[in-house]
Every structure is written in structure tokens, then in C-alpha cells.
Short mmCIF file of N, CA and C and ligand atoms in Angstrom, two decimals:
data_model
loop_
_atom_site.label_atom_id
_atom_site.label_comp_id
_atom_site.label_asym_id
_atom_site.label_seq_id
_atom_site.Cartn_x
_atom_site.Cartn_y
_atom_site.Cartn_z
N UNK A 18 0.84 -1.21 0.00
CA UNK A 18 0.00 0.00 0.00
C UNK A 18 0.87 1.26 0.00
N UNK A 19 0.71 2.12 -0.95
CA UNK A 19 1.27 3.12 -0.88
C UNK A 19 0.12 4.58 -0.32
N UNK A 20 0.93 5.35 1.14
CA UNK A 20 0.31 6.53 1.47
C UNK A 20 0.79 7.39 1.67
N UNK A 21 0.27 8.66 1.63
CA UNK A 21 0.49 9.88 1.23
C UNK A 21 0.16 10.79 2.57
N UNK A 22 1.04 11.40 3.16
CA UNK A 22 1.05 12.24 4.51
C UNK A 22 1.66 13.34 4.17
N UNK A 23 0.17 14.15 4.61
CA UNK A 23 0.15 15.66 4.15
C UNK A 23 -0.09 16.81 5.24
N UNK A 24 0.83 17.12 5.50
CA UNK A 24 0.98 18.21 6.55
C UNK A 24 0.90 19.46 6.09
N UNK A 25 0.11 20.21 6.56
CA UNK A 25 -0.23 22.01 6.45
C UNK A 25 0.32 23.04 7.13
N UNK A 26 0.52 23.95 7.00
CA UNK A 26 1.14 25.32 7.43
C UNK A 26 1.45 24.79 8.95
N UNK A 27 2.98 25.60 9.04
CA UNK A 27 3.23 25.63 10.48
C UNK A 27 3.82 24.54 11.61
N UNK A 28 3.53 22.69 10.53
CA UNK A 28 4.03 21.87 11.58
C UNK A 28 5.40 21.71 11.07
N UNK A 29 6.00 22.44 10.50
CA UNK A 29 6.85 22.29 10.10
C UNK A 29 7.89 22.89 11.47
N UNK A 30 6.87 23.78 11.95
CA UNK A 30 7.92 24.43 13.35
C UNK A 30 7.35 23.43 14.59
N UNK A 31 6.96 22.59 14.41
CA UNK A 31 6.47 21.01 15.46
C UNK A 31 7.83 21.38 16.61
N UNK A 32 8.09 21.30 17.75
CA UNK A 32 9.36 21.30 18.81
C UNK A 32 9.41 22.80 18.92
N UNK A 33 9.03 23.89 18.03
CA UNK A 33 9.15 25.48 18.54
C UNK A 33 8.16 25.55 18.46
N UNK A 34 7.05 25.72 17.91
CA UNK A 34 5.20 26.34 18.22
C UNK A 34 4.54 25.59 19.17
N UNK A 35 4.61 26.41 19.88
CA UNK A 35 3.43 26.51 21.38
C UNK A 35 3.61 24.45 21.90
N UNK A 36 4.89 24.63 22.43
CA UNK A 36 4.82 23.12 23.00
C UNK A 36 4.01 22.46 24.22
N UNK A 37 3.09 23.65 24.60
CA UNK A 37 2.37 23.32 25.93
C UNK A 37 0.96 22.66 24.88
N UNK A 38 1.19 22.85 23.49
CA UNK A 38 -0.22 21.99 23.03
C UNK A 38 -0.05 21.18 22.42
N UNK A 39 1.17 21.41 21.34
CA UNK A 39 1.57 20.43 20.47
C UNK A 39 3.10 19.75 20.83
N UNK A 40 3.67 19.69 21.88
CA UNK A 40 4.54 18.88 22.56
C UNK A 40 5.86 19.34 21.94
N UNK A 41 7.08 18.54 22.52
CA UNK A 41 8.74 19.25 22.25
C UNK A 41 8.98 18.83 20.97
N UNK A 42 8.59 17.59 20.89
CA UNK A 42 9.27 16.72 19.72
C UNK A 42 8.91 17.36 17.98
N UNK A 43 10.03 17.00 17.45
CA UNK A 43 9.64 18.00 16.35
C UNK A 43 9.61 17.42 14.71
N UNK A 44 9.41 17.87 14.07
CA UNK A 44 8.78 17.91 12.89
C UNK A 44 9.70 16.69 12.04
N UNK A 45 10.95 16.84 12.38
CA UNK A 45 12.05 15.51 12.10
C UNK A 45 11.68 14.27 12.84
N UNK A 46 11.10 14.07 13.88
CA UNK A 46 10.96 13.26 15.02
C UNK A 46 9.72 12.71 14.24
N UNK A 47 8.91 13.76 13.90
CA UNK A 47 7.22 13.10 13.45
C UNK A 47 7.67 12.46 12.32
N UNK A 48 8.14 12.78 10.87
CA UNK A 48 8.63 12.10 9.75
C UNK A 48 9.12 10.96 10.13
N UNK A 49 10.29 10.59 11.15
CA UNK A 49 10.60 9.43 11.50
C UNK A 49 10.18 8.38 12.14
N UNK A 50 9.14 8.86 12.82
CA UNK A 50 8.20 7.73 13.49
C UNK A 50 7.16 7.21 12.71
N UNK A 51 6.74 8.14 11.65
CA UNK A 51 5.84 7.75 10.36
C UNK A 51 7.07 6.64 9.61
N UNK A 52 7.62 7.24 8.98
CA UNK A 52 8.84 6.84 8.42
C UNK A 52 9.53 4.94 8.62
N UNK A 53 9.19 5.16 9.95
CA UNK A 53 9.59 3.78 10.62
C UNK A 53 8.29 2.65 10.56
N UNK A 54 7.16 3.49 11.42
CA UNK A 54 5.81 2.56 11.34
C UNK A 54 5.61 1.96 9.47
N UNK A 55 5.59 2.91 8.84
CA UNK A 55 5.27 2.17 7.82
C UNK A 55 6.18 1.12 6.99
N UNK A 56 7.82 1.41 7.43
CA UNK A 56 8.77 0.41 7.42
C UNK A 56 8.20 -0.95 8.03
N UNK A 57 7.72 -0.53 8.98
CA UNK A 57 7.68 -1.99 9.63
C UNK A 57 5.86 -2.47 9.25
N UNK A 58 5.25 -2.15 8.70
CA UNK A 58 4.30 -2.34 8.69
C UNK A 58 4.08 -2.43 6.85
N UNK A 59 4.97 -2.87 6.43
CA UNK A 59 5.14 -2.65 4.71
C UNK A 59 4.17 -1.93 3.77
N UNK A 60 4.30 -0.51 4.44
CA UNK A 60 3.73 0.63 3.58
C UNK A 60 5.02 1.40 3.14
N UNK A 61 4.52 1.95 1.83
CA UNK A 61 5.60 2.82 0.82
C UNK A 61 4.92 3.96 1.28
N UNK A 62 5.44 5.03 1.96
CA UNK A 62 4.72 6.40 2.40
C UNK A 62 5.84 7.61 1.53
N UNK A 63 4.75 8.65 1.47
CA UNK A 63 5.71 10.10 1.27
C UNK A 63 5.18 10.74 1.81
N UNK A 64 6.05 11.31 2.42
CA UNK A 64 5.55 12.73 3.11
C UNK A 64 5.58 14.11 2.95
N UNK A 65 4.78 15.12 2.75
CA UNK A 65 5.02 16.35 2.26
C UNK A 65 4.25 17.41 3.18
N UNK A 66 4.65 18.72 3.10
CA UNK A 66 4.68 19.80 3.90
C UNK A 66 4.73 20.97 3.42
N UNK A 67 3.64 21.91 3.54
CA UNK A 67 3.79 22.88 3.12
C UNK A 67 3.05 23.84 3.99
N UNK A 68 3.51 25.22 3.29
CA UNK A 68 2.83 26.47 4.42
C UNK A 68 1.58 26.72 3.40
N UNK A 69 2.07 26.04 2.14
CA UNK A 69 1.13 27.11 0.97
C UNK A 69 -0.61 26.20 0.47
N UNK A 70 -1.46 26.91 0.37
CA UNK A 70 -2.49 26.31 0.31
C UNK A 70 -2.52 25.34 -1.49
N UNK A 71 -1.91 26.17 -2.18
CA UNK A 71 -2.54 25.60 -3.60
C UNK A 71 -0.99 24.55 -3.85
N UNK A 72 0.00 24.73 -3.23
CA UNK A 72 0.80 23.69 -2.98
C UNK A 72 0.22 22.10 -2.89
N UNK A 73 -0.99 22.32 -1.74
CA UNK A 73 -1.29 21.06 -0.85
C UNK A 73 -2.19 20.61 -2.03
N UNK A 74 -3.18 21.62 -2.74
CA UNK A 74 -4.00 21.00 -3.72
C UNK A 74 -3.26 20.42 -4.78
N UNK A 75 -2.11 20.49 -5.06
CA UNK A 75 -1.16 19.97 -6.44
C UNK A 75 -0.91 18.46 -6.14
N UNK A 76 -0.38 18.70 -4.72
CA UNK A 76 0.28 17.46 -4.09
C UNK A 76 -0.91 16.40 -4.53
N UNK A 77 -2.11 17.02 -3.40
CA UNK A 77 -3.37 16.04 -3.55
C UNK A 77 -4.19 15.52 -4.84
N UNK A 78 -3.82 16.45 -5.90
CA UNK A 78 -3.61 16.07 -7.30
C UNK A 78 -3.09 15.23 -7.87
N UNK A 79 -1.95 15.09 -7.83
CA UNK A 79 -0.64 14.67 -8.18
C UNK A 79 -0.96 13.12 -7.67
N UNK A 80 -1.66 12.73 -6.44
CA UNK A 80 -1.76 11.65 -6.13
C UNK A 80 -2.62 10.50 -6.61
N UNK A 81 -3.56 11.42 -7.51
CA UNK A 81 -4.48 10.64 -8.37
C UNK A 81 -3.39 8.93 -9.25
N UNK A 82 -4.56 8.09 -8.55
CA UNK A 82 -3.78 6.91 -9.29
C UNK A 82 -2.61 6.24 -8.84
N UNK A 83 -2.13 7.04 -7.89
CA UNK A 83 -0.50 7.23 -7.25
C UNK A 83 -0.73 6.77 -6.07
N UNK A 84 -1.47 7.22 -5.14
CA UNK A 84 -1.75 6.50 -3.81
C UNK A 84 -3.00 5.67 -3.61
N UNK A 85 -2.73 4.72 -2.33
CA UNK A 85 -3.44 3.88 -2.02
C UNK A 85 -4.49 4.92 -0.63
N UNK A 86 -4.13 5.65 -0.23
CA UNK A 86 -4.60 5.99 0.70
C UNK A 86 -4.03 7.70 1.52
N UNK A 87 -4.63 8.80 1.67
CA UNK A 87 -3.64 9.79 2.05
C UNK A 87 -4.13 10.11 4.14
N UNK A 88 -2.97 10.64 4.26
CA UNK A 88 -3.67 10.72 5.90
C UNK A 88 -3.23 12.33 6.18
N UNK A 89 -3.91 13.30 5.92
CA UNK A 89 -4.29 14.93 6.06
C UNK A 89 -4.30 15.44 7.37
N UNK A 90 -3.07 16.56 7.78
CA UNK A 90 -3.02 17.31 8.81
C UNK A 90 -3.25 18.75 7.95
N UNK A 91 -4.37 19.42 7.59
CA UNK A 91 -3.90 20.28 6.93
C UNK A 91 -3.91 21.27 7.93
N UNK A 92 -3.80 21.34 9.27
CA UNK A 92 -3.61 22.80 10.32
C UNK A 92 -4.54 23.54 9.82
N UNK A 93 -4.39 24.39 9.84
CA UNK A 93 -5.48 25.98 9.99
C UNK A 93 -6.42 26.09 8.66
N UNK A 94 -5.72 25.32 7.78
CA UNK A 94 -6.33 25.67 6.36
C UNK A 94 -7.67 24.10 6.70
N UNK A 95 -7.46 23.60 7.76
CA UNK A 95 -8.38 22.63 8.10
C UNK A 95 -10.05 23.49 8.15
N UNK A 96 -10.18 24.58 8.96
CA UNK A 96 -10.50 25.65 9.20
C UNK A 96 -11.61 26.59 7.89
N UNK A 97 -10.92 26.40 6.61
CA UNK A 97 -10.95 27.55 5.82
C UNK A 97 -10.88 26.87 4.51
N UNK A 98 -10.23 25.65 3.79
CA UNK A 98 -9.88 25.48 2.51
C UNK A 98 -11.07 24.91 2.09
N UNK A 99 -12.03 25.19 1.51
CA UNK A 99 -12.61 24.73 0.52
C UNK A 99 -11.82 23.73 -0.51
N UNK A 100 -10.84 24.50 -0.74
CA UNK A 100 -10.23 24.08 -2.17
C UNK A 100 -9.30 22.12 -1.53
N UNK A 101 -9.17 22.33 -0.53
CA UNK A 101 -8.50 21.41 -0.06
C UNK A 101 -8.99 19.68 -0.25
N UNK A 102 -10.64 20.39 0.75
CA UNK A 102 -11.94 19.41 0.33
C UNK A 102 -12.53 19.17 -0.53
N UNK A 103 -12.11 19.91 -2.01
CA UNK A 103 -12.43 19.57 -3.10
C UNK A 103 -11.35 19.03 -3.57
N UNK A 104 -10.06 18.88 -3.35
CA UNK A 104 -8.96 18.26 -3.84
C UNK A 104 -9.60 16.97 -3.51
N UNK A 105 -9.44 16.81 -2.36
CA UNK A 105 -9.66 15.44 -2.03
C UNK A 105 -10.89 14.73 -2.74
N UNK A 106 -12.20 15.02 -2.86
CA UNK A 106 -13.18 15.17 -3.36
C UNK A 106 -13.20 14.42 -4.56
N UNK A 107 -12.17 15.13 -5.19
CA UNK A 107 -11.68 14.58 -7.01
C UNK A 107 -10.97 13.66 -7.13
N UNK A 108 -9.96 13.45 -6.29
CA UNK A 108 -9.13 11.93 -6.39
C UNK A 108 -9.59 11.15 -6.18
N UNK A 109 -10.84 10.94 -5.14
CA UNK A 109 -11.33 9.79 -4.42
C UNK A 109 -10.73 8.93 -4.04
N UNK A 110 -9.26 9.14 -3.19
CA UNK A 110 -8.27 8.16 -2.66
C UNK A 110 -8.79 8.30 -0.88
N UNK A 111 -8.99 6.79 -0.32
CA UNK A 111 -9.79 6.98 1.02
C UNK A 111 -8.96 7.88 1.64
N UNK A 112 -9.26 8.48 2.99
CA UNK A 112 -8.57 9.94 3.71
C UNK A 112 -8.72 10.12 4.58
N UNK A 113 -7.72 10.02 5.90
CA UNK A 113 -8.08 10.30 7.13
C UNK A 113 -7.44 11.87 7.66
N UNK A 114 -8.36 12.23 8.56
CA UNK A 114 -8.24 13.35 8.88
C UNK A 114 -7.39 13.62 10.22
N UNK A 115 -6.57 14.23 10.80
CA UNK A 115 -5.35 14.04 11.85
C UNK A 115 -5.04 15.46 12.59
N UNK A 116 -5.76 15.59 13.38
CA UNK A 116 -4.79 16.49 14.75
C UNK A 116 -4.17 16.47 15.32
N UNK A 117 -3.05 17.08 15.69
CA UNK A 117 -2.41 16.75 16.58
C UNK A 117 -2.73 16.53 18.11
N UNK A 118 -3.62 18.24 18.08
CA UNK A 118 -4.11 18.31 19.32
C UNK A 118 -5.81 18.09 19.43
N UNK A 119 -6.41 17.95 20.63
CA UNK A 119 -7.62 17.56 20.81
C UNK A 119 -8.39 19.11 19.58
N UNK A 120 -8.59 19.00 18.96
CA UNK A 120 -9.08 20.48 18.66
C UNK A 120 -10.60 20.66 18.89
N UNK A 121 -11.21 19.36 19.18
CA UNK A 121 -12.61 19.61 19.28
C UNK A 121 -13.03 20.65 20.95
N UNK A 122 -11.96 20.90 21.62
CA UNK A 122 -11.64 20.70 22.95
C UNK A 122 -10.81 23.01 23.21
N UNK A 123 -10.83 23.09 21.86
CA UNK A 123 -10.21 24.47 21.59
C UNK A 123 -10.85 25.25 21.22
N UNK A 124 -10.42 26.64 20.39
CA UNK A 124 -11.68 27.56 20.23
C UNK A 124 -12.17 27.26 19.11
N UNK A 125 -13.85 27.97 19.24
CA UNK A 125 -14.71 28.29 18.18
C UNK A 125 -14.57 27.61 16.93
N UNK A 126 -13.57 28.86 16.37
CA UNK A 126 -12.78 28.77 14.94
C UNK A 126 -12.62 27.36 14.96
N UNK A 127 -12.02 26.34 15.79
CA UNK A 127 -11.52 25.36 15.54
C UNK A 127 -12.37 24.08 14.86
N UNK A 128 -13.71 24.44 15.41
CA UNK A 128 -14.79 23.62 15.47
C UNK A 128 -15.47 22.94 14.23
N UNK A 129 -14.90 23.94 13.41
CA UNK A 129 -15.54 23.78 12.07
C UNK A 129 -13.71 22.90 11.16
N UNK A 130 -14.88 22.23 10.49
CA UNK A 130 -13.43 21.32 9.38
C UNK A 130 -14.37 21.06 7.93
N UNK A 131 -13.85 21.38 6.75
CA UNK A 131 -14.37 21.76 6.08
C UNK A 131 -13.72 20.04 5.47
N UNK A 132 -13.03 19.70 5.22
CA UNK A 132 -11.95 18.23 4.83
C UNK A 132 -12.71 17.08 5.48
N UNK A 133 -13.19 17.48 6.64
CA UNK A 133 -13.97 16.18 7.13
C UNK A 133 -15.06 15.30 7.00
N UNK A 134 -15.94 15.96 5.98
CA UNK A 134 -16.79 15.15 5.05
C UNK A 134 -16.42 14.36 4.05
N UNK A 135 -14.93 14.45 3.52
CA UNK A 135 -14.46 13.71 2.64
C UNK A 135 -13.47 12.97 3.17
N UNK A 136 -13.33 12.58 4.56
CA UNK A 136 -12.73 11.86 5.05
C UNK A 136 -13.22 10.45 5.46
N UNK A 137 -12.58 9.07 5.88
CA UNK A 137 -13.08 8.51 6.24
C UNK A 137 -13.20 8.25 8.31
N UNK A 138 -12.16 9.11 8.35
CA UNK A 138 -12.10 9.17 9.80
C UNK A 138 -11.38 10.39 10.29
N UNK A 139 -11.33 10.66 11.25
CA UNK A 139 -10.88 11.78 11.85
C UNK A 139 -10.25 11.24 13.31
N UNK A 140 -8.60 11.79 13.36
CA UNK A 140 -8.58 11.24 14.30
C UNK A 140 -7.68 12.32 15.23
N UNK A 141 -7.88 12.79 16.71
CA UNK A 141 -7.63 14.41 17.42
C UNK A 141 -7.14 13.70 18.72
N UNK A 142 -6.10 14.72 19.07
CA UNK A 142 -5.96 15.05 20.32
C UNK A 142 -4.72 14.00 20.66
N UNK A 143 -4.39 12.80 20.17
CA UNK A 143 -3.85 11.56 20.38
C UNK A 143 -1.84 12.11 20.16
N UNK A 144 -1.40 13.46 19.93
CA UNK A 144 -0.61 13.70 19.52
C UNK A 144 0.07 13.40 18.31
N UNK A 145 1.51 12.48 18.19
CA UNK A 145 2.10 12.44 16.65
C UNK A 145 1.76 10.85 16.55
N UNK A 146 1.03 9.95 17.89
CA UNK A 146 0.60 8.62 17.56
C UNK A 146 -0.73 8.84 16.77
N UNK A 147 -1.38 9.72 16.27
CA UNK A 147 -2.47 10.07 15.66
C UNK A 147 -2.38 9.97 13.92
N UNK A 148 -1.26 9.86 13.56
CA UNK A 148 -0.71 9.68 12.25
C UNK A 148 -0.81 7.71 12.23
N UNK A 149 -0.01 7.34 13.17
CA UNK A 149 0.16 5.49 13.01
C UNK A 149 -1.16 5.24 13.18
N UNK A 150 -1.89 5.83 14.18
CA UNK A 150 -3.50 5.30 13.88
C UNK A 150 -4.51 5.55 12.49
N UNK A 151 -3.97 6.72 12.23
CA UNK A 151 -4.73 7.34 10.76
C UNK A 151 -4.31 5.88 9.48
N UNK A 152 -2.82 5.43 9.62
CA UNK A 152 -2.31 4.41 8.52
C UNK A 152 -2.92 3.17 9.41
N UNK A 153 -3.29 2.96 10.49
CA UNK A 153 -3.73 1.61 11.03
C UNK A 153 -5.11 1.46 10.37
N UNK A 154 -6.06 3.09 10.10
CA UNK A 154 -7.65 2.92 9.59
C UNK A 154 -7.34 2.94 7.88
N UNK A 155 -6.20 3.65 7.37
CA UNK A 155 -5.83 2.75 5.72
C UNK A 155 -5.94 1.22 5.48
N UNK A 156 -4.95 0.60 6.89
CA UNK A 156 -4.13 -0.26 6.15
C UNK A 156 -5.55 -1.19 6.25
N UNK A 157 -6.34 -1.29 7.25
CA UNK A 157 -7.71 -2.10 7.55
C UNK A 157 -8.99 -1.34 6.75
N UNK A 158 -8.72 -0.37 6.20
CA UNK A 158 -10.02 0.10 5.18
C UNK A 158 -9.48 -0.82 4.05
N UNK A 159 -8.08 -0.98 3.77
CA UNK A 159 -7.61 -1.33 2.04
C UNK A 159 -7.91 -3.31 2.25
N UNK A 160 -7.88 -3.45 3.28
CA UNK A 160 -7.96 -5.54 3.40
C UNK A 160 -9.41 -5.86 2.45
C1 DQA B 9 -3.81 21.26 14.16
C2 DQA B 9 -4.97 22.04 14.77
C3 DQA B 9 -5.27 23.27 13.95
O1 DQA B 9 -6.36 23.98 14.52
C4 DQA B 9 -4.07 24.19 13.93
O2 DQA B 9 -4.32 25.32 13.11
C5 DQA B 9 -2.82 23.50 13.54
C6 DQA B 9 -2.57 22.14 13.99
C7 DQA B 9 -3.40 20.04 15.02
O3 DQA B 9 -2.66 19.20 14.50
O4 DQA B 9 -3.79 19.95 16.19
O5 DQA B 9 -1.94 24.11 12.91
O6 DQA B 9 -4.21 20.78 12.90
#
């Protein structure tokens, strides 16, 4: 199975932004624990990162045909992208949705996810083990 891990604006500073929510460990640390789980769990993963919104829609483009499955942190643009949830929308590659932090549990703004109707799961609050669970609901959606 090949999957596709797509990170949005900002976790790229994962170990410097606000570690009292999103913890020390950082953005190298998260790639490698993805990195490893799917080593050992014989998934072909890529991972990509960006701050930029129409970036993430190319990527999620680009994956048409290409992936077995993608697992979406898109941060703030979680919030706001239309265009994101229509990326996904058009590939029709299954899609889990990934917080780091509890966000149902934060403000207002947070409450709303525009990506999460085209997801098959959503999974919050669980920190950077929230990614190995997102590829645990791939690897058992794809059997
Ligand atoms: C986040 C939650 C979002 O509200 C926020 O904008 C992020 C990270 C999370 O992983 O908890 O940048 O997606």
C-alpha cells in the first residue's frame, strides 16, 4: 500500500510552536516515526509539507492513481480550505483526517473542518501517535 502524509502550514515548526499543546518533539521526530511505522508495517509512504495552500491541492492532485490511501493534517487551512476538500473530493483516494491536538476541545474557529466530510475518519488530540492510527484505519479500510 502506498500513502500519502500531508501536513499544512506551520508543523513544520512542530518542537518550537506553542509546545504546551503540540509537545517538544519535532517535525524531524514526526517524519521518522511515520517513516519507521510504515517500514515496519510494509507501507511505501511520502511525506510532504507545506505552508502554501494551492501547494497542498497539487500534491493532492498529483496523487491521483498514485496513492493507495492519504492521511491529512492540513492545520489551519483545516478551518478555511474549501479548495482542499475539493482536492480530495476529485481523487477519491480513502482519507483520514489528523490532529495533533484535541481540537474539538479548543476555540470556536476550531470547530468547524471543512476536509472532514471527505474523510473517512478523523482522528484528534492523540498527539504524533495520531498519524500510526490514521495508517492503522488505511491499512484495515484497504484488506
Ligand atoms: C492542528 C490544529 C489546527 O487547529 C491548527 O491550526 C494547527 C494544527 C493540530 O494538528 O492539532 O496548525 O491541525
Amino acid at each position: 500500500m502506498k500513502i500519502l502524509v500531508i501536513n499544512g502550514p506551520n508543523l513544520n515548526m512542530l518542537g518550537i510552536r506553542e509546545p504546551d499543546i503540540y509537545g517538544k518533539n519535532t517535525y524531524g521526530d514526526l517524519c521518522a516515526l511515520i517513516n519507521d511505522y510504515a517500514d515496519k508495517n510494509g507501507v511505501e509512504v511520502k511525506i510532504f509539507q507545506s505552508n502554501h495552500e494551492g501547494d497542498l491541492v497539487d500534491e493532492i492532485q498529483a496523487a491521483y492513481q498514485k496513492f493507495d490511501g492519504i492521511v491529512i493534517n492540513p492545520a489551519a487551512y483545516t478551518h478555511t480550505s474549501v479548495a482542499i476538500l475539493d482536492a480530495v473530493k476529485s481523487v477519491g483516494i480513502p482519507t483520514v483526517e489528523v490532529h495533533i491536538s484535541a481540537v474539538e476541545t479548543r476555540e470556536d474557529f476550531r470547530q468547524v473542518s471543512y476536509i472532514r466530510q471527505a474523510c473517512i475518519k478523523t482522528i484528534t488530540g492523540l498527539g504524533f501517535d495520531g498519524y500510526l492510527r490514521a495508517i492503522d484505519v488505511l491499512l484495515e479500510n484497504g484488506k
